[in-house]
Every structure is written in C-alpha cells, then in structure tokens.
Amino acid sequence: MTRFVCFGEILIRLSAPGRELLLQTPRLTAHYGGAEANVAVSLAHFGHDAGMATVLPDNPLGHAAIGELRRYGVDVANIAIGAGRMGLYFFAPGAGQRPADITYDRAGSALARANPNAIDWSAALAGAGWLHVSGVTPALSHAAAEMTLNAMRSARAAGVGVSYDANYRAKLWEARGDDPKPTLNALFSEADLAFAEARDIALATGERASNSEEAATLAFERYPKLQRIAATTRNILSADHHELAAKMFTRAGSTRTRTHSITGIIDRIGGGDAFAAGLLHGLANGLPDQDMLDFALGAACLKHSIPGDFNLATADDVRLYLSGAGSDVRR
C-alpha cells in the first residue's frame, strides 16, 4: 500500500439543483471538493494510504471539511488552521447544448493567505511514495504558488515522486493578474509525472506544438526530471453524452486507450482527478502502461455517474466496468 500526500485548497461547491441555472430557484446543493482533495479521496477508495495537506479556516466550514475527508478515509493530520475564509465555487450544470458554468469565490481564502511555510513538509511527507499537486492552487496567490513549489522541492529532496496536474484555470489567473508562465514553468520543472495537454505545455514553455506528440517531445526536452505525461481527450456531443479517451507519453514511447462513450451523465466535475488517481494507483501497483492507462480512464468514466466532486468508485468497480459486464443489478 503506497502512501500518497495531496496538497491544495479544499472548497465548498454550491450547485444549482437538477439542471437549473444558478439561483433560478433559491436553492443550492453543497459538496466539498477541490482537485487535490478529489484525488486523495479516490486513492483512499482504491485502498491506498492517502493524506491531505492544506490550510483551512478555524470555523464550522473548515472543521466540517476535515470531518468530510476523515469520513472517506483520508488522513487529515497535516491540515493546518489559519486566518481567512473557506473557498467557494458556484456550479451551474449544463443541459443539452448549454455548457456547465463555474463561478469562483476564493479571494482571501485561508490557503491563499497562508504563510508559505505553514506546513512542515518533512513531517507531512514522511513515509510517502508520491506527492500530488495541481496548477489550481498556485493560481490563487503568490504565497500559494510558493507553498506549492516548497512542497514539490521538499518531495524531491526526500526522494518522493512528484505528480503534477496542470489544471490551468484561466479565470483564477485573470483574477490574480499575473503572467502564469514563470510559475507554470517552475511547476513542470519539478514533476516526475504531469497530467497535461499540449496547451498546458505551451503555456509553460512559450512554445507551441502542432499536436500532442510534438508537445510531449518538447516537454521531455525542456524538463529533464519529467518521465510521464498523461491526458484525456474529450469530445462533447451534448451535456449528457461525451466521448472520452486517454493517452500517455514516456521517454520510451506512447500508449493510448480506446474511446469510451459516456451517456446519461450525472456529474462530470472531478473526472480529470479520478483519471489522475487511477494512473497513480496503476503506478503504485506496477501495472503495465496499457493496463494503468485503461484503469485510469475507467475511473474517469465512472466518475461521470457519481454526484459531487469525489469519485467514490473502488478499484473493483473500475475493473468491473472495464470488463464489459454491463450495468445490470449486481446480486
């Protein structure tokens, strides 16, 4: 059982019910989430020792977030309490040809305001095999970016693998008002594994490639520590029908999956995080590249059937889905 440590901001998601527009009626559904917390919960469901490192406010919202992670088996020993508020985001689900829409309300959050040294990384990373971070947290503030890089560099110094999900969020970078390139370049420089598309590599390097293969070659040349790049490809036919596939590049070659057709979508938020957790699970278990990529995509596909940010599917659920056994009742 590999120990994983995930670092990033935990959020409350407030969603319009059903397929309504935001505040079309005065009701909102609350879920906890956030890219890195989603990965931690999924890894715990896959049977791993998963811990979360973050900073939360000392109020009922922050303490409830800790309780929610604990409920799903995530270690919360390295969550610090600090000044600030709970980050929020508002989610209006898509319907038909209308896309989903997200509005962030994260300014002044406890993590955005935290001292870059708020977490003792020597203690947090003790016994860990992997650290997982994303590009969402560094977009919050200069301090949050410094904290993320501290985590990655501490992991490298301790011999812990570093997983980085590029997760570029244009709205957050626009609100921060900075050029993201220096920060993104520094994040890629510390990663062993990157979940990134050609666009993410272009944003970090300032160089554009004509396809994902050229982008991967560019990234491997630019970042000598980087060993794997993985990403999903999504074709959106409607809010209820997507086609999903995945690809992975290493310095020795590439791997691809078949395309999965996903219909009757309940909730797509967190699908990329489910993919990341699935790939990390495959790496921890020494699966061949094709098997680990298939498993990761299977996890992402199943997340589309689960409300909220967290993927609550187990490894057995993913294997059953990939077996093609169908969706009849299991008795």
mmCIF file of C-alpha atoms in Angstrom:
data_model
loop_
_atom_site.group_PDB
_atom_site.id
_atom_site.type_symbol
_atom_site.label_atom_id
_atom_site.label_comp_id
_atom_site.label_asym_id
_atom_site.label_seq_id
_atom_site.Cartn_x
_atom_site.Cartn_y
_atom_site.Cartn_z
ATOM 1 C CA MET A 1 0.000 0.000 0.000
ATOM 2 C CA THR A 2 1.621 3.224 -1.182
ATOM 3 C CA ARG A 3 1.251 6.423 0.822
ATOM 4 C CA PHE A 4 0.145 9.464 -1.156
ATOM 5 C CA VAL A 5 0.100 13.056 0.060
ATOM 6 C CA CYS A 6 -2.072 15.565 -1.799
ATOM 7 C CA PHE A 7 -1.674 19.320 -1.363
ATOM 8 C CA GLY A 8 -4.128 22.004 -2.409
ATOM 9 C CA GLU A 9 -7.189 24.010 -1.481
ATOM 10 C CA ILE A 10 -10.389 22.348 -0.306
ATOM 11 C CA LEU A 11 -13.539 24.099 -1.484
ATOM 12 C CA ILE A 12 -17.244 24.071 -0.926
ATOM 13 C CA ARG A 13 -19.132 23.619 -4.170
ATOM 14 C CA LEU A 14 -22.596 25.180 -4.277
ATOM 15 C CA SER A 15 -24.609 23.789 -7.180
ATOM 16 C CA ALA A 16 -27.927 24.674 -8.725
ATOM 17 C CA PRO A 17 -30.318 21.729 -8.272
ATOM 18 C CA GLY A 18 -31.096 19.479 -11.210
ATOM 19 C CA ARG A 19 -30.318 21.251 -14.473
ATOM 20 C CA GLU A 20 -31.340 24.710 -13.313
ATOM 21 C CA LEU A 21 -29.433 27.924 -13.906
ATOM 22 C CA LEU A 22 -27.676 29.334 -10.863
ATOM 23 C CA LEU A 23 -30.272 30.758 -8.433
ATOM 24 C CA GLN A 24 -33.094 30.105 -10.881
ATOM 25 C CA THR A 25 -34.739 28.957 -7.683
ATOM 26 C CA PRO A 26 -33.301 29.962 -4.269
ATOM 27 C CA ARG A 27 -31.717 26.568 -3.503
ATOM 28 C CA LEU A 28 -28.144 25.318 -3.673
ATOM 29 C CA THR A 29 -26.676 21.876 -3.055
ATOM 30 C CA ALA A 30 -23.384 21.762 -1.131
ATOM 31 C CA HIS A 31 -20.463 19.379 -1.717
ATOM 32 C CA TYR A 32 -16.857 19.533 -0.586
ATOM 33 C CA GLY A 33 -14.218 19.172 -3.283
ATOM 34 C CA GLY A 34 -11.138 20.590 -4.924
ATOM 35 C CA ALA A 35 -8.757 18.992 -7.409
ATOM 36 C CA GLU A 36 -6.241 17.602 -4.927
ATOM 37 C CA ALA A 37 -8.807 16.529 -2.331
ATOM 38 C CA ASN A 38 -10.670 14.682 -5.093
ATOM 39 C CA VAL A 39 -7.505 12.697 -5.852
ATOM 40 C CA ALA A 40 -6.937 11.916 -2.161
ATOM 41 C CA VAL A 41 -10.476 10.576 -1.683
ATOM 42 C CA SER A 42 -10.261 8.460 -4.835
ATOM 43 C CA LEU A 43 -6.898 6.987 -3.821
ATOM 44 C CA ALA A 44 -8.324 6.118 -0.398
ATOM 45 C CA HIS A 45 -11.164 4.284 -2.147
ATOM 46 C CA PHE A 46 -8.595 2.378 -4.192
ATOM 47 C CA GLY A 47 -7.106 1.114 -0.926
ATOM 48 C CA HIS A 48 -4.133 3.435 -0.525
ATOM 49 C CA ASP A 49 -2.907 5.420 2.459
ATOM 50 C CA ALA A 50 -3.913 8.901 1.289
ATOM 51 C CA GLY A 51 -3.342 12.105 3.213
ATOM 52 C CA MET A 52 -4.306 15.717 2.604
ATOM 53 C CA ALA A 53 -2.130 18.730 3.379
ATOM 54 C CA THR A 54 -3.783 22.144 3.227
ATOM 55 C CA VAL A 55 -4.788 25.198 5.258
ATOM 56 C CA LEU A 56 -8.391 25.667 6.377
ATOM 57 C CA PRO A 57 -10.181 28.369 8.381
ATOM 58 C CA ASP A 58 -10.969 27.913 12.070
ATOM 59 C CA ASN A 59 -14.731 27.926 11.652
ATOM 60 C CA PRO A 60 -17.527 25.361 11.208
ATOM 61 C CA LEU A 61 -16.973 25.184 7.425
ATOM 62 C CA GLY A 62 -13.284 24.367 7.809
ATOM 63 C CA HIS A 63 -13.862 21.808 10.549
ATOM 64 C CA ALA A 64 -16.642 20.168 8.547
ATOM 65 C CA ALA A 65 -14.242 19.827 5.600
ATOM 66 C CA ILE A 66 -11.809 17.964 7.843
ATOM 67 C CA GLY A 67 -14.620 15.699 9.001
ATOM 68 C CA GLU A 68 -15.695 15.011 5.413
ATOM 69 C CA LEU A 69 -12.210 13.907 4.393
ATOM 70 C CA ARG A 70 -11.882 11.776 7.504
ATOM 71 C CA ARG A 71 -15.218 10.134 6.664
ATOM 72 C CA TYR A 72 -13.753 8.906 3.383
ATOM 73 C CA GLY A 73 -10.583 7.536 4.971
ATOM 74 C CA VAL A 74 -8.212 10.409 4.166
ATOM 75 C CA ASP A 75 -5.511 11.245 6.731
ATOM 76 C CA VAL A 76 -6.007 14.829 7.957
ATOM 77 C CA ALA A 77 -3.036 15.065 10.355
ATOM 78 C CA ASN A 78 -1.242 17.585 8.124
ATOM 79 C CA ILE A 79 -4.089 20.060 7.693
ATOM 80 C CA ALA A 80 -3.185 23.406 9.235
ATOM 81 C CA ILE A 81 -5.611 26.011 10.554
ATOM 82 C CA GLY A 82 -5.106 29.621 9.507
ATOM 83 C CA ALA A 83 -6.706 33.042 9.135
ATOM 84 C CA GLY A 84 -9.047 33.590 6.221
ATOM 85 C CA ARG A 85 -12.210 32.102 4.856
ATOM 86 C CA MET A 86 -13.391 28.953 3.125
ATOM 87 C CA GLY A 87 -13.010 28.998 -0.635
ATOM 88 C CA LEU A 88 -16.232 28.535 -2.619
ATOM 89 C CA TYR A 89 -17.263 27.873 -6.159
ATOM 90 C CA PHE A 90 -20.715 28.026 -7.697
ATOM 91 C CA PHE A 91 -21.667 25.464 -10.308
ATOM 92 C CA ALA A 92 -24.469 25.652 -12.859
ATOM 93 C CA PRO A 93 -24.823 22.209 -14.517
ATOM 94 C CA GLY A 94 -25.023 22.006 -18.268
ATOM 95 C CA ALA A 95 -28.045 20.682 -20.142
ATOM 96 C CA GLY A 96 -28.420 19.708 -23.775
ATOM 97 C CA GLN A 97 -26.248 22.078 -25.785
ATOM 98 C CA ARG A 98 -25.868 24.538 -22.865
ATOM 99 C CA PRO A 99 -22.451 24.100 -21.220
ATOM 100 C CA ALA A 100 -21.869 23.980 -17.477
ATOM 101 C CA ASP A 101 -20.505 27.147 -15.891
ATOM 102 C CA ILE A 102 -18.342 27.771 -12.806
ATOM 103 C CA THR A 103 -18.022 30.985 -10.792
ATOM 104 C CA TYR A 104 -15.152 31.131 -8.260
ATOM 105 C CA ASP A 105 -15.331 32.907 -4.907
ATOM 106 C CA ARG A 106 -11.917 32.137 -3.414
ATOM 107 C CA ALA A 107 -10.266 35.507 -2.776
ATOM 108 C CA GLY A 108 -8.891 35.784 0.764
ATOM 109 C CA SER A 109 -9.225 32.072 1.497
ATOM 110 C CA ALA A 110 -7.166 30.543 4.303
ATOM 111 C CA LEU A 111 -4.833 28.829 1.851
ATOM 112 C CA ALA A 112 -4.416 31.917 -0.343
ATOM 113 C CA ARG A 113 -3.422 33.937 2.744
ATOM 114 C CA ALA A 114 -1.280 31.280 4.409
ATOM 115 C CA ASN A 115 2.407 31.640 5.176
ATOM 116 C CA PRO A 116 4.353 29.617 2.569
ATOM 117 C CA ASN A 117 5.928 27.683 5.468
ATOM 118 C CA ALA A 118 2.620 26.836 7.140
ATOM 119 C CA ILE A 119 3.100 23.090 6.557
ATOM 120 C CA ASP A 120 6.012 21.046 7.905
ATOM 121 C CA TRP A 121 6.857 19.093 4.778
ATOM 122 C CA SER A 122 9.396 16.827 6.452
ATOM 123 C CA ALA A 123 6.598 15.556 8.690
ATOM 124 C CA ALA A 124 3.870 15.600 6.023
ATOM 125 C CA LEU A 125 5.938 13.583 3.522
ATOM 126 C CA ALA A 126 7.292 11.026 5.995
ATOM 127 C CA GLY A 127 6.787 7.557 4.532
ATOM 128 C CA ALA A 128 5.211 8.911 1.337
ATOM 129 C CA GLY A 129 5.779 7.438 -2.097
ATOM 130 C CA TRP A 130 4.119 10.275 -4.028
ATOM 131 C CA LEU A 131 3.151 13.915 -3.630
ATOM 132 C CA HIS A 132 0.291 15.138 -5.831
ATOM 133 C CA VAL A 133 -0.310 18.831 -6.544
ATOM 134 C CA SER A 134 -2.129 20.779 -9.230
ATOM 135 C CA GLY A 135 -1.882 24.065 -11.060
ATOM 136 C CA VAL A 136 -5.092 25.326 -9.464
ATOM 137 C CA THR A 137 -3.593 26.231 -6.089
ATOM 138 C CA PRO A 138 -0.650 28.313 -7.432
ATOM 139 C CA ALA A 139 -3.137 30.496 -9.314
ATOM 140 C CA LEU A 140 -4.643 31.698 -6.039
ATOM 141 C CA SER A 141 -1.795 33.911 -4.815
ATOM 142 C CA HIS A 142 1.973 34.377 -4.794
ATOM 143 C CA ALA A 143 2.095 32.715 -1.365
ATOM 144 C CA ALA A 144 0.088 29.706 -2.561
ATOM 145 C CA ALA A 145 2.424 29.320 -5.540
ATOM 146 C CA GLU A 146 5.449 29.460 -3.250
ATOM 147 C CA MET A 147 3.868 26.900 -0.928
ATOM 148 C CA THR A 148 3.221 24.528 -3.850
ATOM 149 C CA LEU A 149 6.819 24.791 -5.048
ATOM 150 C CA ASN A 150 8.060 24.274 -1.474
ATOM 151 C CA ALA A 151 6.048 21.070 -1.342
ATOM 152 C CA MET A 152 7.394 19.801 -4.674
ATOM 153 C CA ARG A 153 11.013 20.636 -3.855
ATOM 154 C CA SER A 154 10.712 19.067 -0.410
ATOM 155 C CA ALA A 155 9.341 15.915 -2.010
ATOM 156 C CA ARG A 156 12.211 15.742 -4.499
ATOM 157 C CA ALA A 157 14.757 16.223 -1.710
ATOM 158 C CA ALA A 158 13.131 13.369 0.235
ATOM 159 C CA GLY A 159 13.089 11.014 -2.760
ATOM 160 C CA VAL A 160 9.294 11.203 -3.054
ATOM 161 C CA GLY A 161 7.749 11.071 -6.550
ATOM 162 C CA VAL A 162 6.065 14.287 -7.693
ATOM 163 C CA SER A 163 2.771 14.209 -9.607
ATOM 164 C CA TYR A 164 1.549 17.490 -11.123
ATOM 165 C CA ASP A 165 -1.820 18.078 -12.771
ATOM 166 C CA ALA A 166 -1.509 21.243 -14.873
ATOM 167 C CA ASN A 167 -5.209 22.093 -14.373
ATOM 168 C CA TYR A 168 -4.951 25.563 -15.908
ATOM 169 C CA ARG A 169 -7.760 27.819 -14.671
ATOM 170 C CA ALA A 170 -7.969 30.957 -16.804
ATOM 171 C CA LYS A 171 -10.487 32.686 -14.509
ATOM 172 C CA LEU A 172 -8.178 32.354 -11.490
ATOM 173 C CA TRP A 173 -5.094 33.608 -13.340
ATOM 174 C CA GLU A 174 -7.075 36.559 -14.713
ATOM 175 C CA ALA A 175 -8.160 37.445 -11.180
ATOM 176 C CA ARG A 176 -4.561 37.171 -9.937
ATOM 177 C CA GLY A 177 -3.423 39.466 -12.754
ATOM 178 C CA ASP A 178 -0.010 37.873 -13.310
ATOM 179 C CA ASP A 179 1.724 36.192 -16.215
ATOM 180 C CA PRO A 180 1.345 32.474 -15.375
ATOM 181 C CA LYS A 181 4.315 31.330 -17.478
ATOM 182 C CA PRO A 182 7.124 31.630 -14.863
ATOM 183 C CA THR A 183 5.100 29.751 -12.249
ATOM 184 C CA LEU A 184 3.904 27.055 -14.652
ATOM 185 C CA ASN A 185 7.444 26.554 -15.945
ATOM 186 C CA ALA A 186 8.738 26.108 -12.387
ATOM 187 C CA LEU A 187 5.983 23.590 -11.580
ATOM 188 C CA PHE A 188 6.725 21.460 -14.651
ATOM 189 C CA SER A 189 10.431 21.557 -13.755
ATOM 190 C CA GLU A 190 9.805 19.659 -10.500
ATOM 191 C CA ALA A 191 7.450 16.960 -11.804
ATOM 192 C CA ASP A 192 8.103 13.283 -12.457
ATOM 193 C CA LEU A 193 4.563 12.796 -13.790
ATOM 194 C CA ALA A 194 2.485 15.518 -15.433
ATOM 195 C CA PHE A 195 -1.177 15.426 -16.346
ATOM 196 C CA ALA A 196 -1.075 17.934 -19.168
ATOM 197 C CA GLU A 197 -2.286 18.692 -22.676
ATOM 198 C CA ALA A 198 -0.429 20.446 -25.480
ATOM 199 C CA ARG A 199 -1.977 23.758 -24.381
ATOM 200 C CA ASP A 200 -0.571 23.361 -20.852
ATOM 201 C CA ILE A 201 2.920 22.686 -22.200
ATOM 202 C CA ALA A 202 2.674 25.726 -24.484
ATOM 203 C CA LEU A 203 1.637 27.959 -21.574
ATOM 204 C CA ALA A 204 4.638 26.815 -19.536
ATOM 205 C CA THR A 205 7.279 26.848 -22.264
ATOM 206 C CA GLY A 206 6.058 29.636 -24.525
ATOM 207 C CA GLU A 207 6.437 27.271 -27.488
ATOM 208 C CA ARG A 208 3.530 25.778 -29.399
ATOM 209 C CA ALA A 209 3.412 22.299 -30.888
ATOM 210 C CA SER A 210 1.112 21.150 -33.675
ATOM 211 C CA ASN A 211 -0.020 18.006 -31.828
ATOM 212 C CA SER A 212 0.261 16.157 -28.517
ATOM 213 C CA GLU A 213 3.239 14.068 -29.677
ATOM 214 C CA GLU A 214 5.296 17.157 -30.514
ATOM 215 C CA ALA A 215 4.238 18.785 -27.245
ATOM 216 C CA ALA A 216 5.390 15.733 -25.262
ATOM 217 C CA THR A 217 8.742 15.739 -27.063
ATOM 218 C CA LEU A 218 9.150 19.434 -26.259
ATOM 219 C CA ALA A 219 8.318 18.856 -22.587
ATOM 220 C CA PHE A 220 10.740 15.956 -22.226
ATOM 221 C CA GLU A 221 13.498 18.080 -23.776
ATOM 222 C CA ARG A 222 12.744 21.088 -21.578
ATOM 223 C CA TYR A 223 12.176 19.263 -18.266
ATOM 224 C CA PRO A 224 14.760 16.545 -17.570
ATOM 225 C CA LYS A 225 13.030 15.272 -14.409
ATOM 226 C CA LEU A 226 9.779 14.586 -16.251
ATOM 227 C CA GLN A 227 9.191 10.897 -17.045
ATOM 228 C CA ARG A 228 5.491 10.625 -17.961
ATOM 229 C CA ILE A 229 2.800 12.845 -19.445
ATOM 230 C CA ALA A 230 -0.825 11.730 -19.478
ATOM 231 C CA ALA A 231 -4.094 13.353 -20.533
ATOM 232 C CA THR A 232 -7.644 12.599 -21.521
ATOM 233 C CA THR A 233 -9.290 13.715 -24.749
ATOM 234 C CA ARG A 234 -12.959 14.626 -24.623
ATOM 235 C CA ASN A 235 -15.479 15.002 -27.436
ATOM 236 C CA ILE A 236 -18.638 16.709 -26.133
ATOM 237 C CA LEU A 237 -21.736 15.790 -28.135
ATOM 238 C CA SER A 238 -24.087 17.264 -25.518
ATOM 239 C CA ALA A 239 -24.112 17.811 -21.763
ATOM 240 C CA ASP A 240 -25.377 14.229 -21.439
ATOM 241 C CA HIS A 241 -23.149 12.482 -23.979
ATOM 242 C CA HIS A 242 -19.355 12.658 -24.083
ATOM 243 C CA GLU A 243 -16.687 10.516 -25.717
ATOM 244 C CA LEU A 244 -13.566 10.021 -23.630
ATOM 245 C CA ALA A 245 -10.161 8.542 -24.425
ATOM 246 C CA ALA A 246 -6.668 8.864 -22.933
ATOM 247 C CA LYS A 247 -3.048 8.893 -23.975
ATOM 248 C CA MET A 248 0.240 8.659 -22.128
ATOM 249 C CA PHE A 249 3.757 9.506 -23.238
ATOM 250 C CA THR A 250 7.020 8.307 -21.731
ATOM 251 C CA ARG A 251 10.576 8.812 -22.885
ATOM 252 C CA ALA A 252 10.362 5.349 -24.451
ATOM 253 C CA GLY A 253 7.079 5.669 -26.356
ATOM 254 C CA SER A 254 3.336 6.225 -26.076
ATOM 255 C CA THR A 255 0.155 4.408 -25.050
ATOM 256 C CA ARG A 256 -3.481 5.076 -25.961
ATOM 257 C CA THR A 257 -6.869 3.764 -24.926
ATOM 258 C CA ARG A 258 -9.981 3.041 -26.918
ATOM 259 C CA THR A 259 -12.712 5.682 -26.908
ATOM 260 C CA HIS A 260 -15.479 5.278 -24.318
ATOM 261 C CA SER A 261 -18.961 6.652 -24.976
ATOM 262 C CA ILE A 262 -20.469 8.094 -21.782
ATOM 263 C CA THR A 263 -24.204 8.752 -21.758
ATOM 264 C CA GLY A 264 -26.653 9.784 -19.049
ATOM 265 C CA ILE A 265 -24.002 11.912 -17.360
ATOM 266 C CA ILE A 266 -24.786 12.778 -13.741
ATOM 267 C CA ASP A 267 -21.744 14.914 -12.859
ATOM 268 C CA ARG A 268 -18.523 15.403 -14.855
ATOM 269 C CA ILE A 269 -16.742 17.543 -12.241
ATOM 270 C CA GLY A 270 -13.763 15.650 -10.849
ATOM 271 C CA GLY A 271 -13.404 13.370 -13.872
ATOM 272 C CA GLY A 272 -9.841 14.516 -14.509
ATOM 273 C CA ASP A 273 -8.966 13.993 -10.846
ATOM 274 C CA ALA A 274 -10.398 10.469 -10.992
ATOM 275 C CA PHE A 275 -8.156 9.856 -14.013
ATOM 276 C CA ALA A 276 -5.114 11.132 -12.107
ATOM 277 C CA ALA A 277 -5.891 8.933 -9.112
ATOM 278 C CA GLY A 278 -6.365 5.929 -11.381
ATOM 279 C CA LEU A 279 -2.994 6.419 -13.031
ATOM 280 C CA LEU A 280 -1.248 6.886 -9.675
ATOM 281 C CA HIS A 281 -2.925 3.683 -8.488
ATOM 282 C CA GLY A 282 -1.577 1.878 -11.541
ATOM 283 C CA LEU A 283 1.940 3.202 -10.957
ATOM 284 C CA ALA A 284 1.835 2.215 -7.296
ATOM 285 C CA ASN A 285 0.774 -1.304 -8.230
ATOM 286 C CA GLY A 286 3.336 -1.695 -11.010
ATOM 287 C CA LEU A 287 0.751 -2.187 -13.753
ATOM 288 C CA PRO A 288 1.916 -2.275 -17.382
ATOM 289 C CA ASP A 289 1.419 1.049 -19.148
ATOM 290 C CA GLN A 290 -1.614 -0.090 -21.132
ATOM 291 C CA ASP A 291 -3.329 -1.552 -18.071
ATOM 292 C CA MET A 292 -2.711 1.500 -15.902
ATOM 293 C CA LEU A 293 -3.956 3.882 -18.595
ATOM 294 C CA ASP A 294 -7.070 1.776 -19.183
ATOM 295 C CA PHE A 295 -7.728 1.684 -15.435
ATOM 296 C CA ALA A 296 -7.278 5.455 -15.128
ATOM 297 C CA LEU A 297 -9.727 6.138 -17.936
ATOM 298 C CA GLY A 298 -12.195 3.634 -16.489
ATOM 299 C CA ALA A 299 -12.082 5.526 -13.196
ATOM 300 C CA ALA A 300 -12.716 8.808 -15.024
ATOM 301 C CA CYS A 301 -15.666 7.327 -16.894
ATOM 302 C CA LEU A 302 -17.272 6.010 -13.700
ATOM 303 C CA LYS A 303 -16.945 9.414 -12.010
ATOM 304 C CA HIS A 304 -19.474 10.788 -14.519
ATOM 305 C CA SER A 305 -22.129 8.652 -12.779
ATOM 306 C CA ILE A 306 -21.428 9.943 -9.233
ATOM 307 C CA PRO A 307 -22.798 13.279 -7.899
ATOM 308 C CA GLY A 308 -20.350 15.673 -6.271
ATOM 309 C CA ASP A 309 -16.626 16.210 -6.778
ATOM 310 C CA PHE A 310 -15.402 12.959 -5.225
ATOM 311 C CA ASN A 311 -15.060 9.705 -7.151
ATOM 312 C CA LEU A 312 -16.364 7.058 -4.740
ATOM 313 C CA ALA A 313 -15.760 4.085 -7.056
ATOM 314 C CA THR A 314 -13.490 1.326 -5.765
ATOM 315 C CA ALA A 315 -10.822 -0.484 -7.750
ATOM 316 C CA ASP A 316 -13.224 -3.436 -8.084
ATOM 317 C CA ASP A 317 -15.875 -1.102 -9.516
ATOM 318 C CA VAL A 318 -13.412 0.130 -12.138
ATOM 319 C CA ARG A 319 -12.340 -3.394 -13.068
ATOM 320 C CA LEU A 320 -15.992 -4.460 -13.388
ATOM 321 C CA TYR A 321 -16.694 -1.521 -15.693
ATOM 322 C CA LEU A 322 -13.683 -2.342 -17.850
ATOM 323 C CA SER A 323 -14.721 -5.995 -18.048
ATOM 324 C CA GLY A 324 -17.772 -5.005 -20.078
ATOM 325 C CA ALA A 325 -20.046 -6.956 -17.736
ATOM 326 C CA GLY A 326 -22.796 -4.403 -18.236
ATOM 327 C CA SER A 327 -24.808 -2.289 -15.822
ATOM 328 C CA ASP A 328 -27.392 -4.795 -14.631
ATOM 329 C CA VAL A 329 -28.058 -5.097 -10.903
ATOM 330 C CA ARG A 330 -25.309 -6.951 -9.026
ATOM 331 C CA ARG A 331 -26.956 -9.552 -6.794
#
